[in-house]
């Protein structure tokens, strides 16, 4: 009888855990195929087993796919020299990734998204043979709403990743160049499915001020049903040990598919400032409650103000001098930047040991792990848009409408993805920018307005 009871309890715990599961990790083995002739979409490869296999997250280079690289040489003093970093295996074009995943029946009625941390450059997605959509970025994670494409049980995910140029950035952009980061093909970082209730939180943004002792919070509530429902938002500020410092509750009413709410929390001088000498971090947890639908999102933030006063940089009222590193995104062992916080902690701690406080990412934007590590170590980051303008490569600002539209969209994507990090202190529109300064000024004005 005791054994039976114990088994029942274990089964009950397993059932509850499975029912509460909100994420499915998609890392592991995927079917794979190169599509150098770009015929896969026409031949519906998303409906067919692919001939090869690859482990994601990774790239084709790491798996050994592509043509072996033959180094280019440059005559220097009459002697041939290798003059750039390079991929071990060369491939530019479309590659396909396909995987079967089981969706628990408890996810029926949930809102489900597919998340992948980074790719290069264009990603198209099919679920169970149905086309979901396309995304393209060099700087941010990808997210697809796949709610209406899934069913409980077995589902087939197929992605085509095209690392050929979506717009013309030339060969010098460190966000897209063979000789620096390399032009890799694959999916790196987290790959997962995320399930949410029909009413859930989205895009939580924090605007802390040490000078004003205020924390402004702006968040969206997405409502698929019951759009006029009333509910409650709860805001909890705690330290890194989980000790609650402040709480605030707000009664709210939903209006339409997306409702945006803003609340200001008086910090009452209970939080320490964040800077290079004292990188104090805190957690904001936002929880929503609407009848049976509940959700929560957490943001890690630091309390700081950055200003330019009389031509000098000022952080929390103190003048600072930038002692920085030029980071071109060179990770020669993999050909792409690390997605692991531990690697960036090691890099930034070495910089701190040599007196650095500033990291400039030359014409590219690092991943989430770099921002998290810089938050913890007190490094002022400067990500940039992936443009290095050159006259001879015809990459001047304002001369290519498609490129300008991509870069402007990339600006907004970077701010949305990483704007909560206290280490995100500066941002530049690219490197050695030439062309129409009015276009650049418009981008800067927009960025300052969108995320002060």
Short mmCIF file of C-alpha atoms in Angstrom, two decimals:
data_model
loop_
_atom_site.label_atom_id
_atom_site.label_comp_id
_atom_site.label_asym_id
_atom_site.label_seq_id
_atom_site.Cartn_x
_atom_site.Cartn_y
_atom_site.Cartn_z
CA UNK A 1 0.00 0.00 0.00
CA UNK A 2 2.85 2.37 0.86
CA UNK A 3 4.58 1.59 -2.45
CA UNK A 4 1.37 2.26 -4.35
CA UNK A 5 0.83 5.55 -2.53
CA UNK A 6 4.42 6.60 -3.21
CA UNK A 7 4.02 5.80 -6.90
CA UNK A 8 0.79 7.79 -7.02
CA UNK A 9 2.51 10.81 -5.44
CA UNK A 10 5.40 10.59 -7.93
CA UNK A 11 2.98 10.38 -10.84
CA UNK A 12 1.01 13.32 -9.47
CA UNK A 13 4.18 15.43 -9.14
CA UNK A 14 5.27 14.48 -12.66
CA UNK A 15 1.83 15.37 -14.04
CA UNK A 16 1.78 18.75 -12.31
CA UNK A 17 5.31 19.54 -13.48
CA UNK A 18 4.46 18.62 -17.06
CA UNK A 19 1.26 20.65 -16.98
CA UNK A 20 3.14 23.69 -15.71
CA UNK A 21 5.90 23.35 -18.31
CA UNK A 22 6.19 26.66 -20.13
CA UNK A 23 9.27 26.02 -22.31
CA UNK A 24 10.56 23.30 -24.61
CA UNK A 25 14.29 23.26 -25.30
CA UNK A 26 14.91 22.66 -29.01
CA UNK A 27 18.68 22.22 -28.79
CA UNK A 28 19.97 18.88 -30.00
CA UNK A 29 20.05 16.98 -33.28
CA UNK A 30 18.32 18.48 -36.33
CA UNK A 31 18.04 17.21 -39.89
CA UNK A 32 20.16 19.33 -42.23
CA UNK A 33 20.73 20.05 -45.92
CA UNK A 34 22.64 22.63 -47.95
CA UNK A 35 20.60 24.33 -50.67
CA UNK A 36 23.24 25.98 -52.82
CA UNK A 37 20.90 26.15 -55.83
CA UNK A 38 18.10 27.66 -53.70
CA UNK A 39 15.50 25.13 -54.85
CA UNK A 40 14.40 23.86 -51.43
CA UNK A 41 11.41 26.14 -51.07
CA UNK A 42 10.14 25.32 -54.56
CA UNK A 43 10.65 21.58 -53.95
CA UNK A 44 9.06 21.83 -50.48
CA UNK A 45 12.01 20.55 -48.46
CA UNK A 46 10.07 21.59 -45.36
CA UNK A 47 7.85 18.54 -46.04
CA UNK A 48 10.73 16.09 -46.62
CA UNK A 49 13.33 14.33 -44.50
CA UNK A 50 16.70 16.00 -44.99
CA UNK A 51 19.75 13.84 -45.80
CA UNK A 52 22.25 15.09 -43.18
CA UNK A 53 22.28 15.96 -39.48
CA UNK A 54 23.62 18.81 -37.36
CA UNK A 55 23.59 19.64 -33.65
CA UNK A 56 22.08 23.02 -32.80
CA UNK A 57 23.07 25.47 -31.44
CA UNK A 58 26.09 25.58 -33.75
CA UNK A 59 27.15 26.57 -37.24
CA UNK A 60 27.91 24.73 -40.46
CA UNK A 61 31.61 25.41 -39.87
CA UNK A 62 31.59 23.61 -36.54
CA UNK A 63 29.82 20.66 -38.16
CA UNK A 64 32.29 20.57 -41.07
CA UNK A 65 29.83 21.46 -43.84
CA UNK A 66 30.88 23.61 -46.81
CA UNK A 67 33.97 23.85 -49.01
CA UNK A 68 37.34 23.80 -47.23
CA UNK A 69 38.77 27.31 -47.09
CA UNK A 70 41.76 28.22 -49.25
CA UNK A 71 43.43 31.28 -47.64
CA UNK A 72 43.70 34.44 -49.66
CA UNK A 73 47.20 35.90 -49.69
CA UNK A 74 48.50 39.42 -49.89
CA UNK A 75 52.05 40.13 -51.10
CA UNK A 76 53.89 41.98 -48.37
CA UNK A 77 57.59 42.78 -48.95
CA UNK A 78 57.54 40.25 -51.73
CA UNK A 79 56.31 37.42 -49.48
CA UNK A 80 52.80 35.92 -49.43
CA UNK A 81 50.98 36.39 -46.14
CA UNK A 82 47.55 35.38 -44.85
CA UNK A 83 45.89 38.70 -44.16
CA UNK A 84 42.48 37.87 -42.66
CA UNK A 85 40.73 35.52 -40.30
CA UNK A 86 38.56 33.07 -42.20
CA UNK A 87 36.03 30.29 -41.86
CA UNK A 88 37.30 26.73 -41.98
CA UNK A 89 34.52 25.87 -44.44
CA UNK A 90 33.04 28.34 -46.91
CA UNK A 91 29.36 28.49 -47.71
CA UNK A 92 27.11 31.42 -48.57
CA UNK A 93 23.49 30.65 -49.34
CA UNK A 94 20.49 28.77 -48.01
CA UNK A 95 20.71 25.89 -45.54
CA UNK A 96 17.79 23.91 -44.10
CA UNK A 97 17.22 22.74 -40.54
CA UNK A 98 14.33 20.41 -39.66
CA UNK A 99 13.18 18.81 -36.39
CA UNK A 100 10.25 16.92 -34.87
CA UNK A 101 8.94 18.15 -31.50
CA UNK A 102 6.14 16.87 -29.26
CA UNK A 103 3.70 19.47 -27.94
CA UNK A 104 1.98 18.53 -24.63
CA UNK A 105 -1.81 18.54 -24.66
CA UNK A 106 -1.69 20.95 -21.71
CA UNK A 107 -0.49 23.61 -24.18
CA UNK A 108 -3.82 23.58 -26.00
CA UNK A 109 -5.25 27.10 -25.85
CA UNK A 110 -1.87 28.65 -24.98
CA UNK A 111 -0.06 31.32 -26.96
CA UNK A 112 3.19 29.78 -28.24
CA UNK A 113 6.30 31.40 -29.65
CA UNK A 114 9.45 30.02 -31.22
CA UNK A 115 12.59 31.79 -29.97
CA UNK A 116 16.14 31.56 -31.31
CA UNK A 117 18.90 33.77 -30.00
CA UNK A 118 20.88 34.65 -33.11
CA UNK A 119 21.28 33.77 -36.77
CA UNK A 120 22.78 35.32 -39.91
CA UNK A 121 20.84 36.74 -41.77
CA UNK A 122 17.43 35.71 -43.10
CA UNK A 123 15.29 33.01 -41.48
CA UNK A 124 12.11 31.53 -42.95
CA UNK A 125 9.95 29.22 -40.85
CA UNK A 126 7.49 26.43 -41.64
CA UNK A 127 5.45 24.46 -39.08
CA UNK A 128 3.82 21.22 -40.26
CA UNK A 129 4.31 22.28 -43.86
CA UNK A 130 2.65 25.68 -43.39
CA UNK A 131 4.62 28.86 -43.95
CA UNK A 132 4.85 31.03 -40.80
CA UNK A 133 6.95 33.98 -41.94
CA UNK A 134 10.40 35.51 -42.39
CA UNK A 135 12.71 37.57 -40.18
CA UNK A 136 16.10 39.13 -40.80
CA UNK A 137 18.53 40.70 -38.36
CA UNK A 138 22.23 40.70 -37.51
CA UNK A 139 21.78 42.02 -34.00
CA UNK A 140 18.86 40.52 -32.10
CA UNK A 141 17.02 37.30 -31.27
CA UNK A 142 14.27 35.99 -33.51
CA UNK A 143 10.73 35.32 -32.31
CA UNK A 144 7.84 33.80 -34.26
CA UNK A 145 4.22 33.47 -33.08
CA UNK A 146 3.40 29.86 -33.98
CA UNK A 147 0.20 29.43 -31.96
CA UNK A 148 -2.11 28.70 -34.87
CA UNK A 149 0.34 26.34 -36.59
CA UNK A 150 0.74 23.74 -33.83
CA UNK A 151 -1.26 20.77 -32.60
CA UNK A 152 -0.85 18.56 -29.52
CA UNK A 153 1.52 15.69 -30.26
CA UNK A 154 4.10 15.49 -33.04
CA UNK A 155 4.94 18.68 -34.98
CA UNK A 156 7.57 19.35 -37.64
CA UNK A 157 9.65 22.55 -37.53
CA UNK A 158 11.58 23.53 -40.66
CA UNK A 159 13.79 26.61 -41.01
CA UNK A 160 15.73 27.89 -43.98
CA UNK A 161 18.64 30.15 -43.03
CA UNK A 162 20.19 32.31 -45.74
CA UNK A 163 23.48 34.01 -44.86
CA UNK A 164 23.79 35.80 -48.20
CA UNK A 165 23.47 39.61 -48.03
CA UNK A 166 19.94 40.83 -47.42
CA UNK A 167 21.05 44.39 -48.16
CA UNK A 168 24.43 45.68 -49.32
CA UNK A 169 26.68 46.46 -46.33
CA UNK A 170 29.97 46.00 -48.20
CA UNK A 171 32.77 43.75 -46.97
CA UNK A 172 33.97 45.86 -44.03
CA UNK A 173 31.04 45.74 -41.61
CA UNK A 174 32.17 43.74 -38.58
CA UNK A 175 28.58 42.55 -38.19
CA UNK A 176 28.81 40.89 -41.62
CA UNK A 177 32.28 40.23 -42.98
CA UNK A 178 34.24 37.08 -43.72
CA UNK A 179 37.49 38.38 -42.25
CA UNK A 180 36.22 39.45 -38.82
CA UNK A 181 33.18 37.68 -37.33
CA UNK A 182 32.90 35.49 -40.46
CA UNK A 183 29.71 35.03 -42.45
CA UNK A 184 28.44 31.93 -40.70
CA UNK A 185 25.28 29.89 -41.22
CA UNK A 186 23.40 28.26 -38.36
CA UNK A 187 21.50 29.03 -35.15
CA UNK A 188 23.48 29.89 -32.01
CA UNK A 189 22.42 30.52 -28.42
CA UNK A 190 19.06 29.49 -27.02
CA UNK A 191 16.48 27.73 -29.22
CA UNK A 192 13.16 27.07 -27.54
CA UNK A 193 9.38 27.16 -27.63
CA UNK A 194 7.64 29.31 -25.03
CA UNK A 195 3.99 28.93 -23.95
CA UNK A 196 1.96 31.75 -22.38
CA UNK A 197 -1.64 32.22 -21.23
CA UNK A 198 -4.02 34.08 -23.52
CA UNK A 199 -3.44 37.22 -21.43
CA UNK A 200 0.26 37.72 -20.84
CA UNK A 201 3.01 40.31 -20.38
CA UNK A 202 5.27 41.55 -23.15
CA UNK A 203 8.11 44.03 -23.63
CA UNK A 204 8.75 45.10 -20.02
CA UNK A 205 10.97 48.21 -20.09
CA UNK A 206 12.62 49.95 -17.14
CA UNK A 207 13.85 53.55 -16.93
CA UNK A 208 15.67 53.98 -13.59
CA UNK A 209 17.09 57.31 -12.39
CA UNK A 210 19.55 57.67 -9.51
CA UNK A 211 19.16 61.45 -9.55
CA UNK A 212 15.35 61.40 -9.40
CA UNK A 213 15.14 58.26 -7.23
CA UNK A 214 12.41 56.95 -9.52
CA UNK A 215 11.89 53.76 -11.47
CA UNK A 216 9.59 54.20 -14.44
CA UNK A 217 8.23 50.89 -15.76
CA UNK A 218 6.40 50.47 -19.05
CA UNK A 219 4.94 47.13 -20.12
CA UNK A 220 2.49 45.68 -22.59
CA UNK A 221 -0.27 43.21 -21.82
CA UNK A 222 -1.27 41.06 -24.79
CA UNK A 223 -4.87 39.86 -24.77
CA UNK A 224 -6.14 37.26 -27.22
CA UNK A 225 -9.57 37.05 -25.55
CA UNK A 226 -11.57 39.00 -22.94
CA UNK A 227 -10.06 42.25 -24.18
CA UNK A 228 -12.01 44.44 -21.75
CA UNK A 229 -11.17 42.37 -18.70
CA UNK A 230 -10.04 43.96 -15.45
CA UNK A 231 -7.04 42.71 -13.53
CA UNK A 232 -3.98 43.62 -11.53
CA UNK A 233 -0.31 44.29 -12.13
CA UNK A 234 2.16 43.86 -9.29
CA UNK A 235 5.67 45.34 -9.36
CA UNK A 236 8.29 43.94 -6.95
CA UNK A 237 11.84 45.26 -6.58
CA UNK A 238 14.33 42.93 -4.87
CA UNK A 239 18.07 42.62 -4.47
CA UNK A 240 20.28 39.87 -5.90
CA UNK A 241 19.68 37.73 -2.79
CA UNK A 242 15.91 37.84 -3.30
CA UNK A 243 15.18 40.27 -0.46
CA UNK A 244 12.11 42.35 -1.33
CA UNK A 245 12.76 46.10 -1.14
CA UNK A 246 9.66 47.70 -2.67
CA UNK A 247 6.29 46.61 -4.05
CA UNK A 248 3.51 48.40 -5.89
CA UNK A 249 0.15 47.18 -7.18
CA UNK A 250 -1.98 48.69 -9.92
CA UNK A 251 -5.54 47.81 -10.95
CA UNK A 252 -5.83 47.89 -14.73
CA UNK A 253 -8.33 47.34 -17.52
CA UNK A 254 -7.43 45.89 -20.91
CA UNK A 255 -8.27 47.78 -24.09
CA UNK A 256 -7.80 45.90 -27.37
CA UNK A 257 -5.21 43.34 -28.37
CA UNK A 258 -2.30 45.22 -26.79
CA UNK A 259 -2.58 47.47 -23.75
CA UNK A 260 0.39 49.55 -22.60
CA UNK A 261 0.70 50.50 -18.94
CA UNK A 262 3.17 52.80 -17.22
CA UNK A 263 3.90 53.09 -13.52
CA UNK A 264 6.43 55.14 -11.56
CA UNK A 265 7.90 53.62 -8.40
CA UNK A 266 9.40 55.90 -5.75
CA UNK A 267 12.69 54.25 -4.75
CA UNK A 268 12.90 56.13 -1.43
CA UNK A 269 16.74 56.12 -1.52
CA UNK A 270 16.70 52.36 -0.81
CA UNK A 271 18.78 51.35 -3.84
CA UNK A 272 22.50 51.79 -4.42
CA UNK A 273 23.78 53.30 -7.66
CA UNK A 274 25.29 51.35 -10.56
CA UNK A 275 28.62 52.37 -12.12
CA UNK A 276 32.03 50.92 -12.97
CA UNK A 277 33.13 50.98 -9.31
CA UNK A 278 29.94 49.67 -7.75
CA UNK A 279 27.89 47.66 -10.28
CA UNK A 280 24.92 47.13 -7.96
CA UNK A 281 22.08 45.20 -9.61
CA UNK A 282 18.44 44.71 -8.69
CA UNK A 283 15.51 42.67 -9.97
CA UNK A 284 12.11 43.96 -11.03
CA UNK A 285 9.41 41.31 -11.18
CA UNK A 286 6.18 42.25 -12.95
CA UNK A 287 3.28 39.86 -12.41
CA UNK A 288 -0.14 40.05 -14.03
CA UNK A 289 -3.40 38.51 -12.85
CA UNK A 290 -6.54 38.43 -15.00
CA UNK A 291 -9.09 35.81 -13.85
CA UNK A 292 -7.44 32.47 -14.69
CA UNK A 293 -4.64 33.98 -16.78
CA UNK A 294 -1.47 34.78 -14.87
CA UNK A 295 2.02 35.69 -16.00
CA UNK A 296 5.27 37.17 -14.74
CA UNK A 297 8.40 38.70 -16.26
CA UNK A 298 11.65 39.66 -14.53
CA UNK A 299 14.15 42.36 -15.49
CA UNK A 300 17.58 42.92 -13.96
CA UNK A 301 18.48 46.61 -13.78
CA UNK A 302 20.91 49.10 -12.30
CA UNK A 303 20.24 52.58 -10.99
CA UNK A 304 22.19 55.13 -12.99
CA UNK A 305 22.04 58.37 -14.98
CA UNK A 306 24.31 59.08 -17.95
CA UNK A 307 24.65 62.63 -19.27
CA UNK A 308 26.89 64.82 -21.40
CA UNK A 309 27.72 68.04 -19.52
CA UNK A 310 29.98 70.70 -21.07
CA UNK A 311 31.45 68.16 -23.46
CA UNK A 312 32.21 65.58 -20.76
CA UNK A 313 30.57 62.28 -19.89
CA UNK A 314 28.89 62.22 -16.48
CA UNK A 315 27.60 59.11 -14.69
CA UNK A 316 25.52 59.65 -11.56
CA UNK A 317 26.85 63.20 -11.27
CA UNK A 318 30.53 62.21 -11.55
CA UNK A 319 32.72 63.05 -14.54
CA UNK A 320 34.25 59.93 -16.10
CA UNK A 321 36.95 59.19 -18.64
CA UNK A 322 36.43 56.36 -21.12
CA UNK A 323 39.26 53.82 -21.17
CA UNK A 324 38.16 51.42 -23.83
CA UNK A 325 38.63 48.42 -26.05
CA UNK A 326 37.87 48.07 -29.76
CA UNK A 327 36.03 44.75 -30.18
CA UNK A 328 35.61 43.58 -33.75
CA UNK A 329 33.71 40.40 -32.88
CA UNK A 330 36.71 38.15 -33.48
CA UNK A 331 36.16 34.71 -31.95
CA UNK A 332 38.54 32.69 -34.16
CA UNK A 333 37.82 29.28 -32.60
CA UNK A 334 34.13 29.40 -33.58
CA UNK A 335 33.82 32.23 -36.10
CA UNK A 336 30.95 33.83 -34.14
CA UNK A 337 30.69 35.61 -30.77
CA UNK A 338 30.08 33.55 -27.67
CA UNK A 339 26.52 33.32 -26.37
CA UNK A 340 27.75 32.31 -22.88
CA UNK A 341 27.95 34.83 -20.03
CA UNK A 342 30.95 33.07 -18.46
CA UNK A 343 33.06 33.77 -21.57
CA UNK A 344 32.20 37.46 -21.49
CA UNK A 345 32.83 37.66 -17.74
CA UNK A 346 36.34 36.34 -18.37
CA UNK A 347 36.90 38.88 -21.16
CA UNK A 348 35.59 41.87 -19.20
CA UNK A 349 37.45 40.92 -16.02
CA UNK A 350 40.70 40.88 -17.98
CA UNK A 351 39.82 44.35 -19.28
CA UNK A 352 39.04 45.58 -15.77
CA UNK A 353 42.40 44.25 -14.56
CA UNK A 354 44.07 46.50 -17.14
CA UNK A 355 41.98 49.52 -16.11
CA UNK A 356 39.35 49.41 -18.86
CA UNK A 357 35.82 50.63 -18.21
CA UNK A 358 34.47 50.86 -21.79
CA UNK A 359 33.91 48.39 -24.62
CA UNK A 360 33.22 49.54 -28.15
CA UNK A 361 31.72 46.97 -30.53
CA UNK A 362 32.92 48.19 -33.92
CA UNK A 363 29.96 48.07 -36.35
CA UNK A 364 28.15 45.18 -34.63
CA UNK A 365 26.06 44.40 -31.57
CA UNK A 366 27.00 41.71 -29.02
CA UNK A 367 24.54 39.11 -27.68
CA UNK A 368 22.59 39.16 -24.42
CA UNK A 369 25.40 37.35 -22.57
CA UNK A 370 27.78 40.28 -23.13
CA UNK A 371 25.30 42.79 -21.68
CA UNK A 372 24.65 40.56 -18.66
CA UNK A 373 28.38 40.16 -17.98
CA UNK A 374 29.01 43.90 -18.39
CA UNK A 375 26.15 44.63 -15.97
CA UNK A 376 27.89 42.50 -13.36
CA UNK A 377 31.43 43.79 -13.90
CA UNK A 378 30.69 47.49 -14.45
CA UNK A 379 31.65 47.97 -18.11
CA UNK A 380 30.13 50.75 -20.24
CA UNK A 381 29.11 49.20 -23.58
CA UNK A 382 28.83 50.81 -26.99
CA UNK A 383 27.07 48.58 -29.53
CA UNK A 384 26.77 49.88 -33.10
CA UNK A 385 24.67 49.34 -36.18
CA UNK A 386 26.37 46.98 -38.67
CA UNK A 387 27.59 49.60 -41.16
CA UNK A 388 31.15 50.62 -42.02
CA UNK A 389 30.66 53.18 -44.81
CA UNK A 390 33.17 53.26 -47.62
CA UNK A 391 33.08 55.33 -50.82
CA UNK A 392 34.57 52.56 -52.95
CA UNK A 393 32.05 50.01 -51.68
CA UNK A 394 29.08 52.30 -52.29
CA UNK A 395 27.89 52.04 -48.68
CA UNK A 396 27.25 55.74 -48.02
CA UNK A 397 24.30 56.57 -45.79
CA UNK A 398 21.31 57.88 -47.73
CA UNK A 399 22.27 56.31 -51.08
CA UNK A 400 20.44 52.99 -50.70
CA UNK A 401 16.83 53.10 -49.47
CA UNK A 402 16.64 49.37 -48.65
CA UNK A 403 19.86 49.51 -46.62
CA UNK A 404 18.75 52.64 -44.76
CA UNK A 405 15.40 51.05 -43.92
CA UNK A 406 17.13 47.91 -42.64
CA UNK A 407 19.54 49.90 -40.45
CA UNK A 408 16.76 52.05 -39.03
CA UNK A 409 14.74 48.92 -38.18
CA UNK A 410 17.87 47.36 -36.67
CA UNK A 411 18.25 50.42 -34.42
CA UNK A 412 14.79 49.84 -32.97
CA UNK A 413 15.42 46.09 -32.63
CA UNK A 414 18.64 46.69 -30.67
CA UNK A 415 16.94 49.13 -28.30
CA UNK A 416 14.02 46.75 -27.75
CA UNK A 417 16.29 43.77 -27.11
CA UNK A 418 18.96 45.24 -24.83
CA UNK A 419 17.71 48.62 -23.62
CA UNK A 420 17.09 47.48 -20.02
CA UNK A 421 20.76 46.76 -19.33
CA UNK A 422 22.58 49.43 -17.26
CA UNK A 423 25.79 48.60 -19.17
CA UNK A 424 24.13 49.76 -22.43
CA UNK A 425 25.43 53.33 -22.10
CA UNK A 426 26.32 54.44 -25.65
CA UNK A 427 25.18 53.61 -29.15
CA UNK A 428 26.60 54.63 -32.52
CA UNK A 429 24.98 54.36 -35.94
CA UNK A 430 28.03 52.56 -37.35
CA UNK A 431 31.70 53.21 -38.08
CA UNK A 432 33.38 56.04 -40.05
CA UNK A 433 29.97 57.05 -41.34
CA UNK A 434 29.78 58.98 -44.59
CA UNK A 435 26.86 60.19 -46.65
CA UNK A 436 23.75 62.15 -45.78
CA UNK A 437 24.20 63.49 -42.24
CA UNK A 438 20.52 64.42 -42.10
CA UNK A 439 19.62 60.72 -42.25
CA UNK A 440 22.05 59.95 -39.42
CA UNK A 441 20.71 62.82 -37.33
CA UNK A 442 17.16 61.56 -37.85
CA UNK A 443 18.16 58.09 -36.60
CA UNK A 444 19.85 59.55 -33.51
CA UNK A 445 16.86 61.76 -32.71
CA UNK A 446 14.56 58.78 -33.03
CA UNK A 447 16.74 56.62 -30.76
CA UNK A 448 16.90 59.33 -28.09
CA UNK A 449 13.15 59.74 -28.20
CA UNK A 450 12.34 56.02 -28.33
CA UNK A 451 14.61 55.07 -25.42
CA UNK A 452 16.06 58.10 -23.55
#
